PDB file of C-alpha atoms in Angstrom:
ATOM      1  CA  MET B 889      13.228   0.750 -11.063  1.00 86.00           C
ATOM      2  CA  ILE B 890      13.016  -0.632  -7.598  1.00 91.00           C
ATOM      3  CA  PRO B 891      13.781   1.658  -4.516  1.00 92.00           C
ATOM      4  CA  ILE B 892      16.900   1.619  -2.587  1.00 92.00           C
ATOM      5  CA  LYS B 893      16.101   4.291  -0.198  1.00 92.00           C
ATOM      6  CA  ASP B 894      15.360   7.833  -0.209  1.00 91.00           C
ATOM      7  CA  LEU B 895      18.280  10.526   0.421  1.00 91.00           C
ATOM      8  CA  ASN B 896      15.720  12.142   2.981  1.00 87.00           C
ATOM      9  CA  PRO B 897      17.135  11.355   6.393  1.00 87.00           C
ATOM     10  CA  SER B 898      13.737  11.652   8.954  1.00 87.00           C
ATOM     11  CA  ARG B 899      14.025  13.451  12.115  1.00 88.00           C
ATOM     12  CA  SER B 900      12.455  10.283  14.448  1.00 90.00           C
ATOM     13  CA  THR B 901      12.733   6.564  14.600  1.00 93.00           C
ATOM     14  CA  PRO B 902       9.211   5.149  12.782  1.00 96.00           C
ATOM     15  CA  VAL B 903       8.115   2.943  14.760  1.00 96.00           C
ATOM     16  CA  VAL B 904       5.087   2.440  12.899  1.00 98.00           C
ATOM     17  CA  THR B 905       6.315   1.672   9.639  1.00 98.00           C
ATOM     18  CA  ILE B 906       8.553  -0.494  11.059  1.00 98.00           C
ATOM     19  CA  LEU B 907       5.498  -1.940  13.987  1.00 98.00           C
ATOM     20  CA  ILE B 908       3.699  -2.265  10.718  1.00 98.00           C
ATOM     21  CA  ILE B 909       6.745  -3.965   9.089  1.00 98.00           C
ATOM     22  CA  VAL B 910       6.528  -6.649  11.705  1.00 98.00           C
ATOM     23  CA  VAL B 911       3.168  -7.211  11.657  1.00 98.00           C
ATOM     24  CA  CYS B 912       2.473  -8.203   8.352  1.00 98.00           C
ATOM     25  CA  THR B 913       5.824 -10.735   8.058  1.00 98.00           C
ATOM     26  CA  LEU B 914       4.597 -12.633  11.115  1.00 98.00           C
ATOM     27  CA  VAL B 915       1.947 -13.360   9.847  1.00 97.00           C
ATOM     28  CA  PHE B 916       3.126 -14.182   6.518  1.00 97.00           C
ATOM     29  CA  LEU B 917       5.073 -16.509   8.351  1.00 97.00           C
ATOM     30  CA  TYR B 918       1.816 -17.657  10.046  1.00 96.00           C
ATOM     31  CA  GLU B 919       1.050 -18.402   6.328  1.00 96.00           C
ATOM     32  CA  LEU B 920       3.505 -20.591   5.882  1.00 95.00           C
ATOM     33  CA  LEU B 921       2.861 -22.998   8.220  1.00 96.00           C
ATOM     34  CA  LEU B 922      -0.568 -22.947   7.638  1.00 95.00           C
ATOM     35  CA  PRO B 923      -0.779 -25.948   5.317  1.00 95.00           C
ATOM     36  CA  PRO B 924      -1.729 -24.849   2.019  1.00 91.00           C
ATOM     37  CA  THR B 925      -5.586 -25.095   1.881  1.00 92.00           C
ATOM     38  CA  TYR B 926      -5.453 -24.901   6.065  1.00 92.00           C
ATOM     39  CA  ARG B 927      -4.042 -21.185   4.053  1.00 93.00           C
ATOM     40  CA  GLU B 928      -6.530 -20.890   2.220  1.00 92.00           C
ATOM     41  CA  ILE B 929      -9.150 -20.275   3.751  1.00 91.00           C
ATOM     42  CA  PHE B 930      -7.646 -18.961   6.699  1.00 93.00           C
ATOM     43  CA  ILE B 931      -6.773 -15.443   3.418  1.00 94.00           C
ATOM     44  CA  ARG B 932     -10.696 -16.020   2.235  1.00 91.00           C
ATOM     45  CA  MET B 933     -11.710 -15.908   6.029  1.00 90.00           C
ATOM     46  CA  PHE B 934      -9.428 -12.581   6.295  1.00 93.00           C
ATOM     47  CA  GLY B 935      -9.144 -10.945   2.959  1.00 94.00           C
ATOM     48  CA  VAL B 936     -11.326  -8.335   1.325  1.00 94.00           C
ATOM     49  CA  ILE B 937     -14.136  -9.911  -1.266  1.00 92.00           C
ATOM     50  CA  PRO B 938     -15.546  -7.867  -4.011  1.00 92.00           C
ATOM     51  CA  TYR B 939     -18.529  -9.899  -4.092  1.00 88.00           C
ATOM     52  CA  GLU B 940     -19.271 -10.068   0.047  1.00 87.00           C
ATOM     53  CA  ILE B 941     -18.873  -6.264  -0.014  1.00 85.00           C
ATOM     54  CA  PHE B 942     -21.104  -5.238  -2.259  1.00 80.00           C
ATOM     55  CA  HIS B 943     -23.581  -8.337  -2.088  1.00 74.00           C
ATOM     56  CA  GLY B 944     -23.578  -8.062   2.086  1.00 70.00           C
ATOM     57  CA  VAL B 945     -23.326 -11.307   1.310  1.00 70.00           C
ATOM     58  CA  ASP B 946     -21.176 -13.842   3.527  1.00 69.00           C
ATOM     59  CA  VAL B 947     -19.007 -16.234   1.144  1.00 67.00           C
ATOM     60  CA  PRO B 948     -18.235 -19.685   3.035  1.00 66.00           C
ATOM     61  CA  PRO B 949     -15.654 -19.347   4.980  1.00 66.00           C
ATOM     62  CA  PRO B 950     -17.302 -16.795   7.044  1.00 66.00           C
ATOM     63  CA  ASP B 951     -16.138 -13.815   8.143  1.00 63.00           C
ATOM     64  CA  PRO B 952     -15.313 -13.623  11.844  1.00 70.00           C
ATOM     65  CA  LEU B 953     -13.853  -9.896  11.539  1.00 65.00           C
ATOM     66  CA  THR B 954     -17.514  -9.749   9.787  1.00 75.00           C
ATOM     67  CA  PRO B 955     -16.406  -8.300   5.110  1.00 74.00           C
ATOM     68  CA  TYR B 956     -16.218  -4.977   6.312  1.00 83.00           C
ATOM     69  CA  GLY B 957     -13.917  -5.141   9.354  1.00 87.00           C
ATOM     70  CA  ASN B 958     -11.862  -7.935   6.628  1.00 92.00           C
ATOM     71  CA  LEU B 959     -11.203  -3.934   4.970  1.00 95.00           C
ATOM     72  CA  VAL B 960      -8.073  -4.062   8.039  1.00 96.00           C
ATOM     73  CA  SER B 961      -7.022  -7.847   8.093  1.00 95.00           C
ATOM     74  CA  TYR B 962      -6.444  -7.652   4.401  1.00 96.00           C
ATOM     75  CA  GLN B 963      -4.297  -5.323   4.217  1.00 97.00           C
ATOM     76  CA  TYR B 964      -1.320  -7.465   6.816  1.00 97.00           C
ATOM     77  CA  LEU B 965      -1.980 -11.105   4.059  1.00 97.00           C
ATOM     78  CA  HIS B 966       0.089 -11.676   1.852  1.00 96.00           C
ATOM     79  CA  GLY B 967       0.775 -14.267  -1.185  1.00 92.00           C
ATOM     80  CA  GLY B 968       4.181 -15.075  -1.588  1.00 93.00           C
ATOM     81  CA  LEU B 969       7.609 -14.175   0.007  1.00 95.00           C
ATOM     82  CA  LEU B 970       8.165 -11.399  -3.524  1.00 94.00           C
ATOM     83  CA  HIS B 971       4.747 -10.402  -2.797  1.00 95.00           C
ATOM     84  CA  ILE B 972       5.832  -9.176   1.307  1.00 97.00           C
ATOM     85  CA  PHE B 973       9.504  -8.654  -0.186  1.00 96.00           C
ATOM     86  CA  GLY B 974       7.818  -5.633  -2.861  1.00 96.00           C
ATOM     87  CA  ASN B 975       5.920  -4.270  -0.212  1.00 97.00           C
ATOM     88  CA  MET B 976       7.678  -3.742   2.748  1.00 98.00           C
ATOM     89  CA  LEU B 977      10.590  -2.516   0.666  1.00 97.00           C
ATOM     90  CA  PHE B 978       8.101   0.319  -0.555  1.00 97.00           C
ATOM     91  CA  LEU B 979       6.824   1.026   3.083  1.00 98.00           C
ATOM     92  CA  TRP B 980      10.530   1.543   4.595  1.00 97.00           C
ATOM     93  CA  VAL B 981      12.316   3.314   1.519  1.00 96.00           C
ATOM     94  CA  PHE B 982       8.596   5.399   1.875  1.00 97.00           C
ATOM     95  CA  GLY B 983       6.819   5.370   5.234  1.00 96.00           C
ATOM     96  CA  ASP B 984       9.092   6.539   7.457  1.00 96.00           C
ATOM     97  CA  ASN B 985       9.064  10.449   6.137  1.00 96.00           C
ATOM     98  CA  VAL B 986       5.545  10.163   6.646  1.00 97.00           C
ATOM     99  CA  GLU B 987       4.790   9.358   9.140  1.00 96.00           C
ATOM    100  CA  ASP B 988       7.614  11.423  10.961  1.00 94.00           C
ATOM    101  CA  ARG B 989       5.289  14.529   9.234  1.00 94.00           C
ATOM    102  CA  PHE B 990       1.877  13.138  10.051  1.00 95.00           C
ATOM    103  CA  GLY B 991       3.399  11.280  13.507  1.00 93.00           C
ATOM    104  CA  LYS B 992       2.911   8.366  14.889  1.00 94.00           C
ATOM    105  CA  PHE B 993      -0.617   7.887  15.599  1.00 94.00           C
ATOM    106  CA  LYS B 994      -2.158   9.743  12.389  1.00 95.00           C
ATOM    107  CA  PHE B 995      -0.121   8.363   9.952  1.00 97.00           C
ATOM    108  CA  LEU B 996      -1.455   5.009  11.326  1.00 97.00           C
ATOM    109  CA  ILE B 997      -4.979   5.774  10.946  1.00 97.00           C
ATOM    110  CA  PHE B 998      -3.813   7.495   7.049  1.00 98.00           C
ATOM    111  CA  TYR B 999      -2.504   4.477   6.726  1.00 98.00           C
ATOM    112  CA  THR B1000      -5.428   2.023   7.203  1.00 98.00           C
ATOM    113  CA  LEU B1001      -7.815   4.806   5.423  1.00 98.00           C
ATOM    114  CA  CYS B1002      -5.659   4.308   2.826  1.00 98.00           C
ATOM    115  CA  GLY B1003      -6.051   0.689   2.776  1.00 98.00           C
ATOM    116  CA  VAL B1004      -9.524   0.055   3.295  1.00 98.00           C
ATOM    117  CA  ALA B1005     -10.816   2.939   0.713  1.00 98.00           C
ATOM    118  CA  ALA B1006      -8.137   1.509  -1.695  1.00 98.00           C
ATOM    119  CA  ALA B1007      -9.643  -2.408  -0.840  1.00 97.00           C
ATOM    120  CA  LEU B1008     -13.419  -0.165  -1.480  1.00 96.00           C
ATOM    121  CA  ILE B1009     -12.370   1.001  -4.442  1.00 96.00           C
ATOM    122  CA  HIS B1010     -10.887  -2.755  -6.206  1.00 94.00           C
ATOM    123  CA  SER B1011     -14.501  -3.438  -5.200  1.00 93.00           C
ATOM    124  CA  ALA B1012     -16.116  -0.760  -6.761  1.00 93.00           C
ATOM    125  CA  VAL B1013     -14.324  -2.141 -10.196  1.00 92.00           C
ATOM    126  CA  TYR B1014     -15.080  -5.874  -9.518  1.00 90.00           C
ATOM    127  CA  PRO B1015     -18.201  -6.071  -7.336  1.00 89.00           C
ATOM    128  CA  SER B1016     -18.927  -9.351  -8.826  1.00 87.00           C
ATOM    129  CA  LEU B1017     -15.148 -10.746  -7.883  1.00 88.00           C
ATOM    130  CA  ASN B1018     -15.556 -14.026  -5.332  1.00 89.00           C
ATOM    131  CA  ILE B1019     -11.523 -13.983  -4.643  1.00 90.00           C
ATOM    132  CA  PRO B1020      -9.229 -12.164  -2.004  1.00 93.00           C
ATOM    133  CA  LEU B1021      -7.566  -9.223  -1.697  1.00 95.00           C
ATOM    134  CA  ILE B1022      -4.854  -9.207  -0.230  1.00 96.00           C
ATOM    135  CA  GLY B1023      -2.094  -6.799   0.688  1.00 96.00           C
ATOM    136  CA  ALA B1024      -1.012  -3.663   1.825  1.00 97.00           C
ATOM    137  CA  SER B1025       0.532  -2.326  -1.126  1.00 96.00           C
ATOM    138  CA  GLY B1026      -3.264  -0.178  -1.206  1.00 97.00           C
ATOM    139  CA  ALA B1027      -1.945   1.271   1.964  1.00 98.00           C
ATOM    140  CA  ILE B1028       1.941   1.590   0.262  1.00 98.00           C
ATOM    141  CA  SER B1029       0.838   3.205  -2.478  1.00 98.00           C
ATOM    142  CA  GLY B1030      -1.517   5.917   0.345  1.00 98.00           C
ATOM    143  CA  VAL B1031       1.691   6.808   1.712  1.00 98.00           C
ATOM    144  CA  LEU B1032       3.022   7.367  -1.730  1.00 98.00           C
ATOM    145  CA  GLY B1033       0.916   9.763  -2.366  1.00 97.00           C
ATOM    146  CA  ALA B1034       1.514  11.707   0.797  1.00 97.00           C
ATOM    147  CA  TYR B1035       5.654  11.346  -0.270  1.00 97.00           C
ATOM    148  CA  ALA B1036       4.843  13.076  -3.213  1.00 96.00           C
ATOM    149  CA  VAL B1037       2.588  15.831  -1.747  1.00 95.00           C
ATOM    150  CA  LEU B1038       5.330  16.969   1.547  1.00 96.00           C
ATOM    151  CA  PHE B1039       8.674  15.058  -0.073  1.00 95.00           C
ATOM    152  CA  PRO B1040       8.517  16.115  -4.486  1.00 95.00           C
ATOM    153  CA  ARG B1041      12.314  16.573  -3.953  1.00 94.00           C
ATOM    154  CA  ALA B1042      13.091  14.114  -1.940  1.00 95.00           C
ATOM    155  CA  GLN B1043      16.138  11.900  -4.330  1.00 95.00           C
ATOM    156  CA  ILE B1044      15.053   9.057  -4.546  1.00 95.00           C
ATOM    157  CA  LEU B1045      18.431   5.938  -5.312  1.00 94.00           C
ATOM    158  CA  THR B1046      16.968   3.461  -8.247  1.00 93.00           C
ATOM    159  CA  LEU B1047      18.143   0.460  -9.654  1.00 91.00           C
ATOM    160  CA  ILE B1048      16.809   0.189 -12.673  1.00 89.00           C
ATOM    161  CA  PHE B1049      16.954  -2.312 -15.409  1.00 86.00           C
ATOM    162  CA  ILE B1050      17.131  -2.062 -18.683  1.00 81.00           C
ATOM    163  CA  PHE B1051      16.905  -5.971 -20.737  1.00 79.00           C
ATOM    164  CA  PHE B1052      20.300  -6.454 -19.549  1.00 80.00           C
ATOM    165  CA  PHE B1053      21.248  -2.872 -18.414  1.00 85.00           C
ATOM    166  CA  VAL B1054      21.981  -2.393 -15.071  1.00 88.00           C
ATOM    167  CA  ASP B1055      22.514   0.140 -13.012  1.00 88.00           C
ATOM    168  CA  VAL B1056      22.001   2.766  -9.982  1.00 92.00           C
ATOM    169  CA  ILE B1057      20.767   5.791 -10.607  1.00 91.00           C
ATOM    170  CA  VAL B1058      18.881   8.817  -8.284  1.00 94.00           C
ATOM    171  CA  LEU B1059      15.491  10.436  -9.501  1.00 94.00           C
ATOM    172  CA  PRO B1060      13.944  13.315  -7.943  1.00 96.00           C
ATOM    173  CA  ALA B1061      10.497  11.640  -6.031  1.00 96.00           C
ATOM    174  CA  ALA B1062       8.238  13.521  -8.248  1.00 96.00           C
ATOM    175  CA  LEU B1063       8.941  11.854 -11.025  1.00 96.00           C
ATOM    176  CA  TRP B1064      10.117   8.002  -9.880  1.00 96.00           C
ATOM    177  CA  ILE B1065       6.222   8.580  -8.493  1.00 97.00           C
ATOM    178  CA  ALA B1066       4.791  10.473 -11.347  1.00 97.00           C
ATOM    179  CA  VAL B1067       6.186   7.434 -13.406  1.00 96.00           C
ATOM    180  CA  TRP B1068       4.797   4.089 -11.220  1.00 96.00           C
ATOM    181  CA  PHE B1069       1.497   6.139 -10.600  1.00 97.00           C
ATOM    182  CA  PHE B1070       1.785   5.736 -14.681  1.00 96.00           C
ATOM    183  CA  ILE B1071       3.239   2.483 -14.737  1.00 94.00           C
ATOM    184  CA  GLN B1072       0.147   1.475 -11.818  1.00 95.00           C
ATOM    185  CA  PHE B1073      -2.936   3.831 -14.568  1.00 94.00           C
ATOM    186  CA  MET B1074      -1.199   2.444 -17.976  1.00 92.00           C
ATOM    187  CA  SER B1075      -1.293  -1.632 -16.080  1.00 90.00           C
ATOM    188  CA  ALA B1076      -4.985  -1.375 -14.497  1.00 90.00           C
ATOM    189  CA  LEU B1077      -5.727   0.145 -18.579  1.00 87.00           C
ATOM    190  CA  PHE B1078      -5.377  -3.515 -19.666  1.00 85.00           C
ATOM    191  CA  SER B1079      -5.924  -5.173 -17.389  1.00 80.00           C
ATOM    192  CA  ILE B1080      -9.739  -3.868 -16.088  1.00 76.00           C
ATOM    193  CA  ASN B1081     -11.202  -7.090 -17.989  1.00 70.00           C
ATOM    194  CA  HIS B1082      -9.160 -10.324 -17.042  1.00 66.00           C
ATOM    195  CA  LEU B1083      -9.107  -9.920 -12.531  1.00 58.00           C
ATOM    196  CA  SER B1084     -11.247 -13.273 -13.139  1.00 52.00           C
ATOM    197  CA  MET B1085      -8.714 -15.290 -12.620  1.00 48.00           C
ATOM    198  CA  GLY B1086      -6.656 -13.170 -10.419  1.00 57.00           C
ATOM    199  CA  GLY B1087      -3.565 -10.932 -10.276  1.00 74.00           C
ATOM    200  CA  VAL B1088      -2.227  -7.189  -9.280  1.00 85.00           C
ATOM    201  CA  ALA B1089      -5.350  -5.702  -8.274  1.00 90.00           C
ATOM    202  CA  TRP B1090      -3.781  -2.146  -9.756  1.00 93.00           C
ATOM    203  CA  PHE B1091      -7.650  -0.061  -9.499  1.00 94.00           C
ATOM    204  CA  ALA B1092      -6.200  -1.014  -6.233  1.00 96.00           C
ATOM    205  CA  HIS B1093      -3.188   1.315  -6.336  1.00 97.00           C
ATOM    206  CA  ILE B1094      -4.853   3.652  -8.025  1.00 97.00           C
ATOM    207  CA  GLY B1095      -7.246   4.676  -5.532  1.00 97.00           C
ATOM    208  CA  GLY B1096      -4.463   4.551  -2.060  1.00 98.00           C
ATOM    209  CA  PHE B1097      -2.354   6.358  -3.721  1.00 98.00           C
ATOM    210  CA  LEU B1098      -5.014   9.482  -4.218  1.00 98.00           C
ATOM    211  CA  THR B1099      -6.440   9.366  -1.182  1.00 98.00           C
ATOM    212  CA  GLY B1100      -2.995   9.509   0.050  1.00 97.00           C
ATOM    213  CA  VAL B1101      -3.226  12.573  -2.050  1.00 96.00           C
ATOM    214  CA  LEU B1102      -6.561  14.078  -0.822  1.00 96.00           C
ATOM    215  CA  LEU B1103      -5.719  12.809   2.407  1.00 96.00           C
ATOM    216  CA  THR B1104      -2.488  14.484   3.115  1.00 95.00           C
ATOM    217  CA  LYS B1105      -4.143  17.842   3.525  1.00 87.00           C
ATOM    218  CA  LEU B1106      -6.389  17.185   6.110  1.00 87.00           C
ATOM    219  CA  PHE B1107      -3.156  14.338   8.342  1.00 81.00           C
ATOM    220  CA  TYR B1108      -0.625  17.672   7.653  1.00 79.00           C
ATOM    221  CA  LYS B1109      -0.685  20.737   8.690  1.00 71.00           C
ATOM    222  CA  ARG B1110       2.937  22.463   7.238  1.00 67.00           C
ATOM    223  CA  GLU B1111       5.073  23.780  10.330  1.00 54.00           C
ATOM    224  CA  LYS B1112       4.837  27.933  10.084  1.00 44.00           C
ATOM    225  CA  VAL B1113       8.076  29.682   9.450  1.00 37.00           C
ATOM    226  CA  GLU B1114       8.540  32.993  12.209  1.00 37.00           C
ATOM    227  CA  ASN B1115       8.930  36.060  10.616  1.00 38.00           C
ATOM    228  CA  LEU B1116      12.443  37.106  11.846  1.00 37.00           C
ATOM    229  CA  THR B1117      12.822  41.080  12.165  1.00 37.00           C
ATOM    230  CA  LEU B1118      17.234  41.766  11.554  1.00 37.00           C
TER     231      LEU B1118
END
């Protein structure tokens, strides 16, 4: 189930959304230029390592930003082409409308806080894990949470795969995001004891999404509609 676009035009240019996509892409291109050994060091330096967060230590190589500064920097790192493409596609489809409702500055703060919360929840579930967490998916999951609150009736043009059958359908945003969250939740349950070798950080997705739902109440006040007397 891949979102192609939402049928919900934005009223303004999503400057912050575009900027995040550009920065993530540039950082990823820089990663590709590094030799494999240095790329691994770079990711460990700027990714979130749960063991560092919960034990107050800096696992070599040292983090230029401290382990807590990495709660922000990890959001701009990615581990492969499919990783960054999927994340940026989701951000492009869902981010513009949320940015439009929040405003540019509030959206950037919201996005960052969702990413921080996602990393903390992932680290709380796996406090002894020494594998770096990277990627924008926790923050983008928060954007999906906001979208679910703000635009539940929007329509999502979706590419679906059922065995060898491929089709493009339109789904209500509420249903689309509900199915997405169910997949994250079930995947998290099945993977809770199997992350020692790396993999998808499902609990980061769940944490980011729930944070996004909660923060939307703080970051967005519904526009008042004036009463008209006829």
